[in-house]
Short mmCIF file of C-alpha atoms and ligand atoms in Angstrom, two decimals:
data_model
loop_
_atom_site.label_atom_id
_atom_site.label_comp_id
_atom_site.label_asym_id
_atom_site.label_seq_id
_atom_site.Cartn_x
_atom_site.Cartn_y
_atom_site.Cartn_z
CA UNK A 29 -23.24 -48.09 -9.49
CA UNK A 30 -20.39 -46.88 -11.60
CA UNK A 31 -18.76 -49.62 -13.65
CA UNK A 32 -15.20 -49.53 -12.72
CA UNK A 33 -14.19 -51.47 -15.84
CA UNK A 34 -15.21 -48.71 -18.17
CA UNK A 35 -12.57 -46.65 -19.60
CA UNK A 36 -11.99 -43.07 -18.16
CA UNK A 37 -13.93 -40.65 -19.99
CA UNK A 38 -11.83 -38.39 -22.11
CA UNK A 39 -11.53 -34.78 -20.77
CA UNK A 40 -13.41 -32.16 -22.80
CA UNK A 41 -12.71 -28.67 -21.51
CA UNK A 42 -15.24 -26.08 -21.01
CA UNK A 43 -14.05 -22.99 -22.89
CA UNK A 44 -15.53 -19.54 -22.46
CA UNK A 45 -15.05 -17.18 -25.40
CA UNK A 46 -15.80 -13.52 -24.83
CA UNK A 47 -16.40 -12.14 -28.41
CA UNK A 48 -16.97 -8.59 -29.46
CA UNK A 49 -20.27 -8.02 -31.36
CA UNK A 50 -18.69 -6.16 -34.34
CA UNK A 51 -15.76 -8.38 -35.25
CA UNK A 52 -15.24 -11.68 -33.44
CA UNK A 53 -18.79 -12.55 -33.05
CA UNK A 54 -19.38 -11.93 -36.69
CA UNK A 55 -16.19 -13.97 -37.43
CA UNK A 56 -17.69 -16.70 -35.42
CA UNK A 57 -20.81 -16.45 -37.52
CA UNK A 58 -18.96 -16.60 -40.65
CA UNK A 59 -17.08 -19.65 -39.44
CA UNK A 60 -20.54 -21.21 -38.99
CA UNK A 61 -21.97 -20.16 -42.26
CA UNK A 62 -18.86 -21.38 -44.12
CA UNK A 63 -19.39 -24.68 -42.36
CA UNK A 64 -16.07 -24.51 -40.62
CA UNK A 65 -15.99 -26.65 -37.51
CA UNK A 66 -14.76 -25.69 -34.09
CA UNK A 67 -15.45 -27.65 -30.92
CA UNK A 68 -18.87 -27.52 -29.48
CA UNK A 69 -17.52 -26.93 -25.88
CA UNK A 70 -16.53 -23.45 -26.93
CA UNK A 71 -19.26 -21.28 -25.14
CA UNK A 72 -19.37 -17.82 -26.76
CA UNK A 73 -20.47 -14.83 -24.76
CA UNK A 74 -21.19 -11.89 -26.97
CA UNK A 75 -20.06 -8.59 -25.46
CA UNK A 76 -20.51 -5.11 -27.26
CA UNK A 77 -16.78 -4.54 -27.17
CA UNK A 78 -13.80 -6.53 -25.74
CA UNK A 79 -13.22 -3.75 -23.36
CA UNK A 80 -16.48 -4.62 -21.82
CA UNK A 81 -14.86 -7.54 -20.30
CA UNK A 82 -14.05 -6.83 -16.79
CA UNK A 83 -11.57 -8.96 -14.70
CA UNK A 84 -14.46 -10.16 -12.71
CA UNK A 85 -15.94 -11.88 -15.82
CA UNK A 86 -12.89 -13.85 -16.48
CA UNK A 87 -12.69 -14.94 -12.76
CA UNK A 88 -16.53 -15.79 -12.58
CA UNK A 89 -16.03 -17.86 -15.73
CA UNK A 90 -13.47 -19.94 -14.13
CA UNK A 91 -15.37 -20.01 -10.89
CA UNK A 92 -18.33 -21.57 -12.82
CA UNK A 93 -16.29 -24.27 -14.22
CA UNK A 94 -14.35 -22.75 -17.18
CA UNK A 95 -11.05 -24.60 -17.98
CA UNK A 96 -9.98 -21.82 -20.25
CA UNK A 97 -10.99 -18.29 -21.12
CA UNK A 98 -10.41 -16.75 -24.30
CA UNK A 99 -11.22 -12.97 -25.29
CA UNK A 100 -11.73 -11.99 -28.80
CA UNK A 101 -11.93 -8.49 -30.29
CA UNK A 102 -11.37 -6.54 -33.24
CA UNK A 103 -7.84 -5.96 -34.49
CA UNK A 104 -6.18 -3.00 -32.89
CA UNK A 105 -7.09 0.02 -34.93
CA UNK A 106 -10.14 -1.54 -36.06
CA UNK A 107 -12.37 -1.27 -32.96
CA UNK A 108 -15.99 -0.36 -33.69
CA UNK A 109 -15.60 2.21 -30.78
CA UNK A 110 -12.20 3.31 -32.01
CA UNK A 111 -10.09 2.55 -29.00
CA UNK A 112 -11.88 0.08 -26.76
CA UNK A 113 -9.56 -2.75 -27.66
CA UNK A 114 -6.37 -0.77 -26.91
CA UNK A 115 -7.62 -0.55 -23.36
CA UNK A 116 -8.43 -4.30 -23.33
CA UNK A 117 -4.91 -5.05 -24.52
CA UNK A 118 -3.39 -3.50 -21.49
CA UNK A 119 -5.91 -4.78 -18.96
CA UNK A 120 -5.67 -8.41 -20.14
CA UNK A 121 -1.87 -8.27 -20.50
CA UNK A 122 -1.71 -7.14 -16.79
CA UNK A 123 -4.46 -9.48 -15.63
CA UNK A 124 -3.19 -12.63 -17.28
CA UNK A 125 0.31 -11.86 -16.14
CA UNK A 126 -1.04 -11.50 -12.78
CA UNK A 127 -3.03 -14.67 -12.73
CA UNK A 128 0.11 -16.52 -13.82
CA UNK A 129 2.02 -14.75 -11.04
CA UNK A 130 -0.67 -16.32 -8.61
CA UNK A 131 0.21 -19.69 -10.13
CA UNK A 132 -2.62 -20.00 -12.57
CA UNK A 133 -1.35 -21.83 -15.57
CA UNK A 134 -0.75 -19.26 -18.41
CA UNK A 135 -2.07 -21.51 -21.19
CA UNK A 136 -5.60 -21.00 -19.66
CA UNK A 137 -6.03 -17.55 -20.63
CA UNK A 138 -5.71 -15.98 -24.03
CA UNK A 139 -6.41 -12.93 -26.11
CA UNK A 140 -6.73 -13.03 -29.94
CA UNK A 141 -7.96 -10.53 -32.52
CA UNK A 142 -10.29 -11.84 -35.02
CA UNK A 143 -12.11 -9.77 -37.53
CA UNK A 144 -15.59 -10.24 -39.14
CA UNK A 145 -13.92 -11.42 -42.31
CA UNK A 146 -11.87 -14.06 -40.45
CA UNK A 147 -14.14 -16.98 -40.20
CA UNK A 148 -11.43 -19.46 -40.88
CA UNK A 149 -9.09 -17.80 -38.43
CA UNK A 150 -11.88 -17.93 -35.77
CA UNK A 151 -12.15 -21.68 -36.30
CA UNK A 152 -8.45 -22.29 -36.12
CA UNK A 153 -8.07 -20.11 -33.05
CA UNK A 154 -10.62 -22.11 -31.36
CA UNK A 155 -9.30 -25.41 -32.35
CA UNK A 156 -5.94 -24.49 -31.13
CA UNK A 157 -7.14 -22.99 -27.91
CA UNK A 158 -9.20 -26.10 -27.15
CA UNK A 159 -6.36 -28.43 -28.00
CA UNK A 160 -3.93 -26.42 -25.56
CA UNK A 161 -6.47 -26.47 -22.74
CA UNK A 162 -7.32 -30.16 -23.41
CA UNK A 163 -3.51 -31.08 -22.98
CA UNK A 164 -3.41 -28.89 -19.79
CA UNK A 165 -6.28 -30.67 -18.17
CA UNK A 166 -8.89 -29.60 -15.71
CA UNK A 167 -8.75 -26.22 -14.00
CA UNK A 168 -8.46 -27.03 -10.34
CA UNK A 169 -6.86 -23.86 -9.15
CA UNK A 170 -9.38 -21.20 -9.88
CA UNK A 171 -12.65 -23.00 -9.10
CA UNK A 172 -15.26 -22.79 -6.64
CA UNK A 173 -16.21 -26.23 -5.04
CA UNK A 174 -19.57 -24.95 -4.07
CA UNK A 175 -20.77 -24.62 -7.55
CA UNK A 176 -19.46 -27.89 -8.81
CA UNK A 177 -21.83 -30.47 -9.87
CA UNK A 178 -21.67 -33.78 -7.95
CA UNK A 179 -19.91 -36.57 -9.73
CA UNK B 25 11.53 12.90 17.11
CA UNK B 26 10.68 14.92 20.00
CA UNK B 27 11.86 18.06 18.33
CA UNK B 28 9.72 17.37 15.33
CA UNK B 29 6.81 16.70 17.38
CA UNK B 30 7.25 20.01 19.29
CA UNK B 31 7.42 22.02 16.05
CA UNK B 32 4.38 20.21 14.86
CA UNK B 33 2.47 21.06 17.89
CA UNK B 34 3.52 24.60 17.72
CA UNK B 35 2.17 24.87 14.10
CA UNK B 36 -0.97 23.06 15.03
CA UNK B 37 -1.53 25.57 17.80
CA UNK B 38 -0.90 28.56 15.66
CA UNK B 39 -3.08 27.38 12.78
CA UNK B 40 -6.06 26.66 15.13
CA UNK B 41 -5.64 29.82 17.13
CA UNK B 42 -5.43 32.13 14.13
CA UNK B 43 -8.37 30.50 12.72
CA UNK B 44 -6.60 29.73 9.36
CA UNK B 45 -7.80 26.18 9.68
CA UNK B 46 -10.87 24.88 11.48
CA UNK B 47 -9.15 21.42 12.39
CA UNK B 48 -5.97 19.49 12.40
CA UNK B 49 -5.57 15.85 11.46
CA UNK B 50 -2.83 14.20 13.29
CA UNK B 51 -2.17 11.48 15.73
CA UNK B 52 -3.28 11.29 19.30
CA UNK B 53 -1.69 9.10 22.20
CA UNK B 54 -3.06 5.71 22.67
CA UNK B 55 -3.29 3.58 25.59
CA UNK B 56 0.21 2.34 25.24
CA UNK B 57 3.34 4.14 23.77
CA UNK B 58 3.11 1.97 20.79
CA UNK B 59 -0.46 2.51 19.67
CA UNK B 60 -0.97 6.25 18.66
CA UNK B 61 -4.08 6.57 16.57
CA UNK B 62 -5.15 8.86 13.79
CA UNK B 63 -7.35 11.77 15.33
CA UNK B 64 -8.95 15.10 14.44
CA UNK B 65 -8.14 18.12 16.77
CA UNK B 66 -10.56 21.11 16.63
CA UNK B 67 -9.44 23.11 19.64
CA UNK B 68 -5.98 24.07 21.17
CA UNK B 69 -6.95 22.15 24.36
CA UNK B 70 -7.56 19.02 22.43
CA UNK B 71 -3.92 19.12 21.36
CA UNK B 72 -2.93 17.88 24.79
CA UNK B 73 -3.27 14.46 23.44
CA UNK B 74 -1.30 15.30 20.24
CA UNK B 75 1.63 12.77 19.59
CA UNK B 76 4.20 12.32 16.56
CA UNK B 77 6.65 9.46 17.43
CA UNK B 78 8.15 6.31 16.09
CA UNK B 79 4.87 4.62 15.94
CA UNK B 80 2.96 6.89 13.85
CA UNK B 81 2.96 4.71 10.78
CA UNK B 82 -0.66 5.37 9.89
CA UNK B 83 -1.34 7.15 6.63
CA UNK B 84 -3.79 10.03 7.35
CA UNK B 85 -4.66 10.98 3.75
CA UNK B 86 -7.83 8.76 3.26
CA UNK B 87 -9.56 10.44 6.32
CA UNK B 88 -9.51 13.69 4.27
CA UNK B 89 -12.06 12.34 1.92
CA UNK B 90 -14.68 13.02 4.49
CA UNK B 91 -13.20 15.46 6.89
CA UNK B 92 -12.04 17.89 4.30
CA UNK B 93 -15.74 18.15 3.16
CA UNK B 94 -16.53 19.96 6.31
CA UNK B 95 -16.69 23.70 6.56
CA UNK B 96 -13.34 25.59 6.57
CA UNK B 97 -9.93 24.37 5.88
CA UNK B 98 -8.39 21.37 7.37
CA UNK B 99 -4.54 21.05 8.21
CA UNK B 100 -3.03 17.59 7.86
CA UNK B 101 0.37 16.14 8.72
CA UNK B 102 1.53 13.99 5.96
CA UNK B 103 4.83 11.78 5.84
CA UNK B 104 6.56 11.33 2.53
CA UNK B 105 4.73 8.21 1.58
CA UNK B 106 1.33 9.75 2.63
CA UNK B 107 1.74 12.63 0.25
CA UNK B 108 1.41 10.24 -2.64
CA UNK B 109 -1.80 8.90 -1.44
CA UNK B 110 -3.02 12.49 -1.01
CA UNK B 111 -2.05 13.58 -4.39
CA UNK B 112 -3.78 10.33 -5.95
CA UNK B 113 -7.09 11.28 -4.05
CA UNK B 114 -6.79 14.89 -5.36
CA UNK B 115 -6.30 13.56 -8.91
CA UNK B 116 -9.42 11.44 -8.45
CA UNK B 117 -11.49 14.42 -7.26
CA UNK B 118 -11.92 12.77 -3.80
CA UNK B 119 -10.16 15.66 -2.02
CA UNK B 120 -10.47 19.33 -2.78
CA UNK B 121 -6.66 20.50 -2.71
CA UNK B 122 -7.96 24.10 -1.80
CA UNK B 123 -9.59 22.80 1.34
CA UNK B 124 -6.47 21.35 2.78
CA UNK B 125 -3.37 22.67 4.20
CA UNK B 126 -0.54 20.17 3.99
CA UNK B 127 2.16 20.08 6.43
CA UNK B 128 4.73 17.67 5.23
CA UNK B 129 6.74 16.12 8.22
CA UNK B 130 9.88 14.16 8.26
CA UNK B 131 10.03 10.41 8.72
CA UNK B 132 12.98 8.32 9.38
CA UNK B 133 11.06 5.04 9.18
CA UNK B 134 8.40 4.00 11.66
CA UNK B 135 8.58 1.07 14.09
CA UNK B 136 6.59 -2.06 13.91
CA UNK B 137 5.61 -3.30 17.32
CA UNK B 138 4.70 -6.69 16.13
CA UNK B 139 8.27 -7.18 14.96
CA UNK B 140 9.47 -6.00 18.34
CA UNK B 141 7.22 -8.44 20.11
CA UNK B 142 8.50 -11.09 17.90
CA UNK B 143 11.95 -10.58 19.13
CA UNK B 144 10.68 -11.13 22.54
CA UNK B 145 10.37 -7.77 23.75
CA UNK B 146 7.01 -7.18 25.60
CA UNK B 147 5.49 -4.85 28.11
CA UNK B 148 7.04 -1.89 26.28
CA UNK B 149 6.99 1.24 28.35
CA UNK B 150 8.88 3.62 26.07
CA UNK B 151 11.26 3.70 23.15
CA UNK B 152 14.23 5.90 22.10
CA UNK B 153 15.82 5.66 18.88
CA UNK B 154 19.62 6.53 18.53
CA UNK B 155 20.86 6.09 14.94
CA UNK B 156 20.37 2.46 14.18
CA UNK B 157 19.44 1.42 17.77
CA UNK B 158 16.00 1.25 19.25
CA UNK B 159 16.42 1.32 23.09
CA UNK B 160 13.29 0.03 24.64
CA UNK B 161 12.20 0.41 28.31
CA UNK B 162 10.09 -2.34 29.38
CA UNK B 163 8.62 -3.50 32.62
CA UNK B 164 11.36 -5.88 32.78
CA UNK B 165 14.20 -3.65 32.13
CA UNK B 166 16.01 -2.32 29.06
CA UNK B 167 16.60 -3.94 25.75
CA UNK B 168 18.24 -2.80 22.58
CA UNK B 169 17.20 -3.79 19.17
CA UNK B 170 18.55 -2.99 15.73
CA UNK B 171 16.32 -0.47 14.10
CA UNK B 172 16.49 -2.05 10.52
CA UNK B 173 15.11 -5.13 11.97
CA UNK B 174 12.00 -3.74 13.56
CA UNK B 175 10.68 -1.06 11.15
CA UNK B 176 7.56 -1.39 9.25
CA UNK B 177 7.82 -3.43 6.12
CA UNK B 178 6.72 -0.63 4.10
CA UNK B 179 9.53 1.42 5.38
CA UNK B 180 12.05 -1.10 4.57
CA UNK B 181 12.12 -0.05 0.75
CA UNK B 182 10.87 3.44 1.05
CA UNK B 183 12.52 5.97 -0.97
CA UNK B 184 9.75 8.38 -1.15
CA UNK B 185 10.01 12.26 -0.87
CA UNK B 186 7.31 14.74 -0.15
CA UNK B 187 5.32 15.37 -3.11
CA UNK B 188 2.63 17.73 -1.67
CA UNK B 189 3.33 20.32 0.83
CA UNK B 190 2.33 23.85 1.95
CA UNK B 191 5.00 23.79 4.44
CA UNK B 192 7.52 21.33 5.60
CA UNK B 193 8.85 20.36 9.07
CA UNK B 194 12.15 18.67 8.82
CA UNK B 195 14.86 18.40 11.47
CA UNK B 196 16.88 15.56 10.41
CA UNK B 197 17.85 14.78 6.81
CA UNK B 198 17.06 11.32 5.86
CA UNK B 199 19.87 9.36 4.60
CA UNK B 200 19.68 8.39 0.72
CA UNK B 201 18.84 4.78 0.10
CA UNK B 202 19.19 2.44 -2.69
CA UNK B 203 16.83 -0.57 -2.43
CA UNK B 204 15.05 -2.75 -4.88
CA UNK B 205 11.45 -2.81 -3.76
CA UNK B 206 10.87 -5.69 -6.29
CA UNK B 207 13.27 -8.15 -5.01
CA UNK B 208 10.62 -10.31 -3.53
CA UNK B 209 8.36 -10.06 -6.50
CA UNK B 210 11.41 -11.29 -8.62
CA UNK B 211 12.02 -14.29 -6.30
CA UNK B 212 8.31 -15.21 -6.80
CA UNK B 213 8.59 -14.70 -10.58
CA UNK B 214 11.56 -17.02 -10.49
CA UNK B 215 9.61 -19.91 -9.08
CA UNK B 216 7.58 -22.36 -11.01
CA UNK B 217 3.87 -22.02 -11.43
CA UNK B 218 3.28 -24.84 -8.89
CA UNK B 219 5.44 -23.17 -6.32
CA UNK B 220 3.71 -19.87 -6.82
CA UNK B 221 0.48 -21.32 -6.61
CA UNK B 222 1.41 -23.03 -3.31
CA UNK B 223 2.89 -19.92 -2.05
CA UNK B 224 -0.26 -17.72 -2.56
CA UNK B 225 -2.55 -20.58 -1.48
CA UNK B 226 -0.77 -20.78 1.71
CA UNK B 227 -0.78 -16.99 2.26
CA UNK B 228 -4.42 -16.35 1.12
CA UNK B 229 -5.80 -19.05 3.13
CA UNK B 230 -4.98 -17.17 6.15
CA UNK B 231 -7.28 -14.39 5.11
CA UNK B 232 -10.29 -13.84 7.44
CA UNK B 233 -11.87 -11.24 5.18
CA UNK B 234 -11.97 -8.70 7.89
CA UNK B 235 -11.53 -6.04 5.13
CA UNK B 236 -9.01 -4.22 6.94
CA UNK B 237 -6.71 -3.97 3.86
CA UNK B 238 -9.59 -2.54 1.85
CA UNK B 239 -10.80 -0.15 4.47
CA UNK B 240 -7.27 1.28 5.07
CA UNK B 241 -6.38 1.58 1.52
CA UNK B 242 -6.32 5.26 0.15
CA UNK B 243 -6.89 3.73 -3.49
CA UNK B 244 -10.00 1.79 -2.27
CA UNK B 245 -12.20 4.87 -1.82
CA UNK B 246 -15.32 3.80 -3.62
CA UNK B 247 -18.37 4.58 -1.68
CA UNK B 248 -19.95 1.35 -2.78
CA UNK B 249 -17.57 -1.59 -3.27
CA UNK B 250 -18.05 -4.49 -5.68
CA UNK B 251 -17.53 -6.91 -2.87
CA UNK B 252 -20.40 -5.32 -0.81
CA UNK B 253 -22.94 -6.26 -3.49
CA UNK B 254 -24.87 -9.46 -2.33
CA UNK B 255 -25.19 -10.60 -5.82
CA UNK B 256 -21.34 -10.73 -6.20
CA UNK B 257 -21.50 -14.17 -4.62
CA UNK B 258 -18.58 -13.18 -2.52
CA UNK B 259 -19.96 -10.80 -0.09
CA UNK B 260 -19.77 -13.36 2.84
CA UNK B 261 -18.05 -12.12 5.96
CA UNK B 262 -16.05 -15.28 6.25
CA UNK B 263 -14.74 -17.15 3.25
CA UNK B 264 -16.56 -20.43 2.30
CA UNK B 265 -14.36 -21.47 -0.39
CA UNK B 266 -10.65 -20.69 -1.64
CA UNK B 267 -12.04 -19.08 -4.72
CA UNK B 268 -13.50 -16.18 -2.54
CA UNK B 269 -10.01 -15.39 -1.19
CA UNK B 270 -8.49 -15.57 -4.59
CA UNK B 271 -11.28 -13.43 -6.15
CA UNK B 272 -11.15 -10.83 -3.53
CA UNK B 273 -7.42 -10.33 -3.71
CA UNK B 274 -6.98 -10.53 -7.45
CA UNK B 275 -9.88 -8.18 -8.11
CA UNK B 276 -8.83 -5.81 -5.34
CA UNK B 277 -5.09 -5.81 -6.66
CA UNK B 278 -6.56 -5.05 -10.19
CA UNK B 279 -8.84 -2.36 -9.11
CA UNK B 280 -5.89 -0.22 -7.63
CA UNK B 281 -3.43 -1.14 -10.32
CA UNK B 282 -2.03 2.15 -11.69
CA UNK B 283 -3.48 3.89 -8.70
CA UNK B 284 -1.75 2.22 -5.78
CA UNK B 285 0.96 4.29 -4.57
CA UNK B 286 2.68 1.41 -2.79
CA UNK B 287 2.10 3.15 0.51
CA UNK B 288 2.03 -0.23 2.25
CA UNK B 289 -0.99 0.28 4.56
CA UNK B 290 -2.49 -2.87 3.47
CA UNK B 291 0.30 -5.09 4.62
CA UNK B 292 0.74 -3.05 7.69
CA UNK B 293 -2.83 -3.62 8.99
CA UNK B 294 -3.42 -7.06 7.97
CA UNK B 295 -3.99 -9.11 11.16
CA UNK B 296 -2.90 -12.24 9.41
CA UNK B 297 0.46 -10.74 8.12
CA UNK B 298 -0.27 -11.60 4.44
CA UNK B 299 2.23 -9.83 2.29
CA UNK B 300 -0.26 -7.90 0.31
CA UNK B 301 2.27 -5.51 -0.99
CA UNK B 302 3.74 -8.48 -3.08
CA UNK B 303 0.29 -8.33 -5.19
CA UNK B 304 0.25 -4.70 -5.86
CA UNK B 305 3.96 -4.59 -6.51
CA UNK B 306 3.68 -7.25 -9.22
CA UNK B 307 1.24 -4.75 -11.01
CA UNK B 308 3.48 -1.89 -10.50
CA UNK B 309 6.45 -3.83 -11.83
CA UNK B 310 4.66 -5.02 -14.84
CA UNK B 311 3.30 -1.51 -15.67
CA UNK B 312 6.79 0.03 -15.19
CA UNK B 313 8.18 -2.65 -17.41
CA UNK B 314 5.62 -2.85 -20.19
CA UNK B 315 4.40 0.82 -20.40
CA UNK B 316 7.25 2.90 -18.75
CA UNK B 317 7.93 3.80 -15.29
CA UNK B 318 5.08 5.25 -13.53
CA UNK B 319 4.50 6.27 -9.82
CA UNK B 320 0.88 6.86 -8.75
CA UNK B 321 0.53 9.96 -6.63
CA UNK B 322 3.68 11.84 -7.86
CA UNK B 323 1.34 14.37 -9.57
CA UNK B 324 -2.19 15.38 -9.33
CA UNK B 325 -2.60 15.38 -13.12
CA UNK B 326 -1.83 13.39 -16.23
CA UNK B 327 -2.65 10.02 -17.61
CA UNK B 328 -2.41 6.74 -15.88
CA UNK B 329 -1.31 3.54 -17.46
CA UNK B 330 -4.70 1.74 -17.40
CA UNK B 331 -6.57 4.81 -18.81
CA UNK B 332 -4.19 5.35 -21.74
CA UNK B 333 -2.44 3.23 -24.38
CA UNK B 334 0.04 3.37 -27.35
CA UNK B 335 -0.65 1.66 -30.64
CA UNK B 336 2.43 -0.33 -30.23
CA UNK B 337 1.67 -1.83 -26.70
CA UNK B 338 2.80 -5.37 -26.25
CA UNK B 339 0.29 -8.25 -26.96
CA UNK B 340 -0.78 -10.26 -23.90
CA UNK B 341 0.47 -13.42 -25.32
CA UNK B 342 4.01 -11.86 -25.64
CA UNK B 343 3.91 -10.84 -22.01
CA UNK B 344 3.66 -14.51 -21.13
CA UNK B 345 6.41 -15.75 -23.33
CA UNK B 346 8.54 -12.89 -22.26
CA UNK B 347 7.42 -13.51 -18.66
CA UNK B 348 6.35 -9.96 -18.49
CA UNK B 349 9.85 -8.58 -18.53
S1 LIG C 418 -3.24 -1.30 -2.11
FE1 LIG C 418 -1.97 -1.21 -0.22
S2 LIG C 418 0.01 -0.23 -0.94
FE2 LIG C 418 -1.53 0.21 -2.43
S3 LIG C 418 -2.43 2.24 -1.99
FE3 LIG C 418 -3.78 0.64 -1.09
S4 LIG C 418 -3.08 0.32 0.94
FE4 LIG C 418 -1.51 1.52 -0.12
S1 LIG C 419 -6.42 -7.16 6.04
FE1 LIG C 419 -5.64 -9.33 5.89
S2 LIG C 419 -7.11 -10.79 6.67
FE2 LIG C 419 -8.10 -8.63 6.52
S3 LIG C 419 -9.26 -8.97 4.57
FE3 LIG C 419 -7.29 -8.04 4.14
S4 LIG C 419 -5.79 -9.70 3.60
FE4 LIG C 419 -7.61 -10.67 4.58
#
C-alpha cells in the first residue's frame, strides 16, 4: 500500500548523452578522473562519431523513457573523421527545430561540442542540462506507454 | 484540356508506331470521369483508354524506377511538378535518363474530387472548366463551382515550371502566380508549443498507417524501408501507441528532407486528409532559411543541403533561440 502521507518523490530526469568516442567521451573520462561530479542519471552512449547518431536514435531514446537527449561531439574543425560533426550540426539543427515544430519542448534536446581536454566543461554542460530538464519535468509528449514501467 | 489530350495522344501513337519507344506511361480512363489512373501503354490499340483531363493529378515519375529498367525506351508525360520528382530520381540514380523520353505537358491545376464532393456535388458525370469556373454535370443536373476552391491542395501554391523535357506540349500559357507556400507553416510556428503539440496530436492520431503517403512519395524509393524492419518496433500495421504515429511521420519527413520536391502527392493520397505537406515544408523552409534557398529536383546534379556543409553553419542551439528564422 502506498503511504499517501509521504512527500512526493523529487523528479530526477533520465538523460541520454550520445558522446563521440574521440572527444566528448574522452572528455567525460577526464571529468571522472579529475573527480568532477555530474549527475548519475546521465546515461552516456558512446558512438564513433557524432554523425553516427541517426534521428531514430534520438527518438528511440525518448520512446524508452529519456526526458532529455544531448549529443556531444568534437568542436567543429576538430572531428577525428575531419568533417563528421559538420553534418551532425546540420542534421540536428533541422531535427531539433522540427521536433519543436511538432510541439516537443525545445529544452529537451541539445547539441554541445566538448573536446577531450574539456573535462570541466563536460561536467558543467551535463549539470546545466540536467538542471534544465529537471525544471521542465517529465517527458510526456514523446513517450511510448507500452514500454513504461508500471507505477 | 481536350486539345492537349489529343496532341498527347498523337505523339504517343507516333512514338509507339515508329518504335522510338517501347511503351508510354500516361493515364487511363477510370470507372468514373474523376478517377483516371496511371497506366502503361504498349500498343496503339491500348491507347483507346488514354486520357488526360482535369483529374490527372497523379505524379507518374516514380513508376519509372521500375518501368524504365525494361528493354527499350519509355516515354512519359510529366506535369511541371512531376519533372522535379523525375530529376530527383535521376540524380539519385534510380532512373537512367537515357532510357526515358520526357514529354512535358501543360497543367492549369488539377481538380480534387473530394473537395467537390464536400461542396455537395455528387454523382458527377462530367466536368468542363472555363476560366475560373468548373461546370459539373451530375445525375441531378448542372452545378457550377469556383475552380480555385476545388483544386488539389498541392496546386494551390504551385509555381513550378518544367525542369526536364525532350519535348513539350503546351496549348494554354499558365498565368503567373505569386503565393507564399509557407503561409500555413508560419501560422504553426507562431503558435505556442502546447498549441502545436495539440495540433499535430490531433492530425497524426487520424493516421491509420496505410502507408499510402510513403508508397506514393517519389523521394521514398528505398527498396527496403526502415519501417518494414520488424526489429524497428514500429512495423505494426496499425498503430498501438501515439509514439508510432510520431515516429513514422518525424522519421519519414527527415528521410526526405533535402530531397522532397514538394510535389504534394503525400497529402493528396492520404485517406485521412492529414496535411502532410506541412511537415515537409517545415524542413524546406528551415533549409531555405538556414542554408540558402534550395529546390530539390531543379537539377540532376550538385550538392544537397544535408550532404554538404559550410564551416560557418548555424549552431543547433541558435536555431532554437532564433526560432529557426
Ligand atoms: S514527401 Fe510528399 S511532397 Fe515530398 S516528395 Fe514525397 S510525396 Fe512529394
Ligand atoms: S497516407 Fe495518411 S493515413 Fe496513410 S500512412 Fe500516410 S499519413 Fe497515415
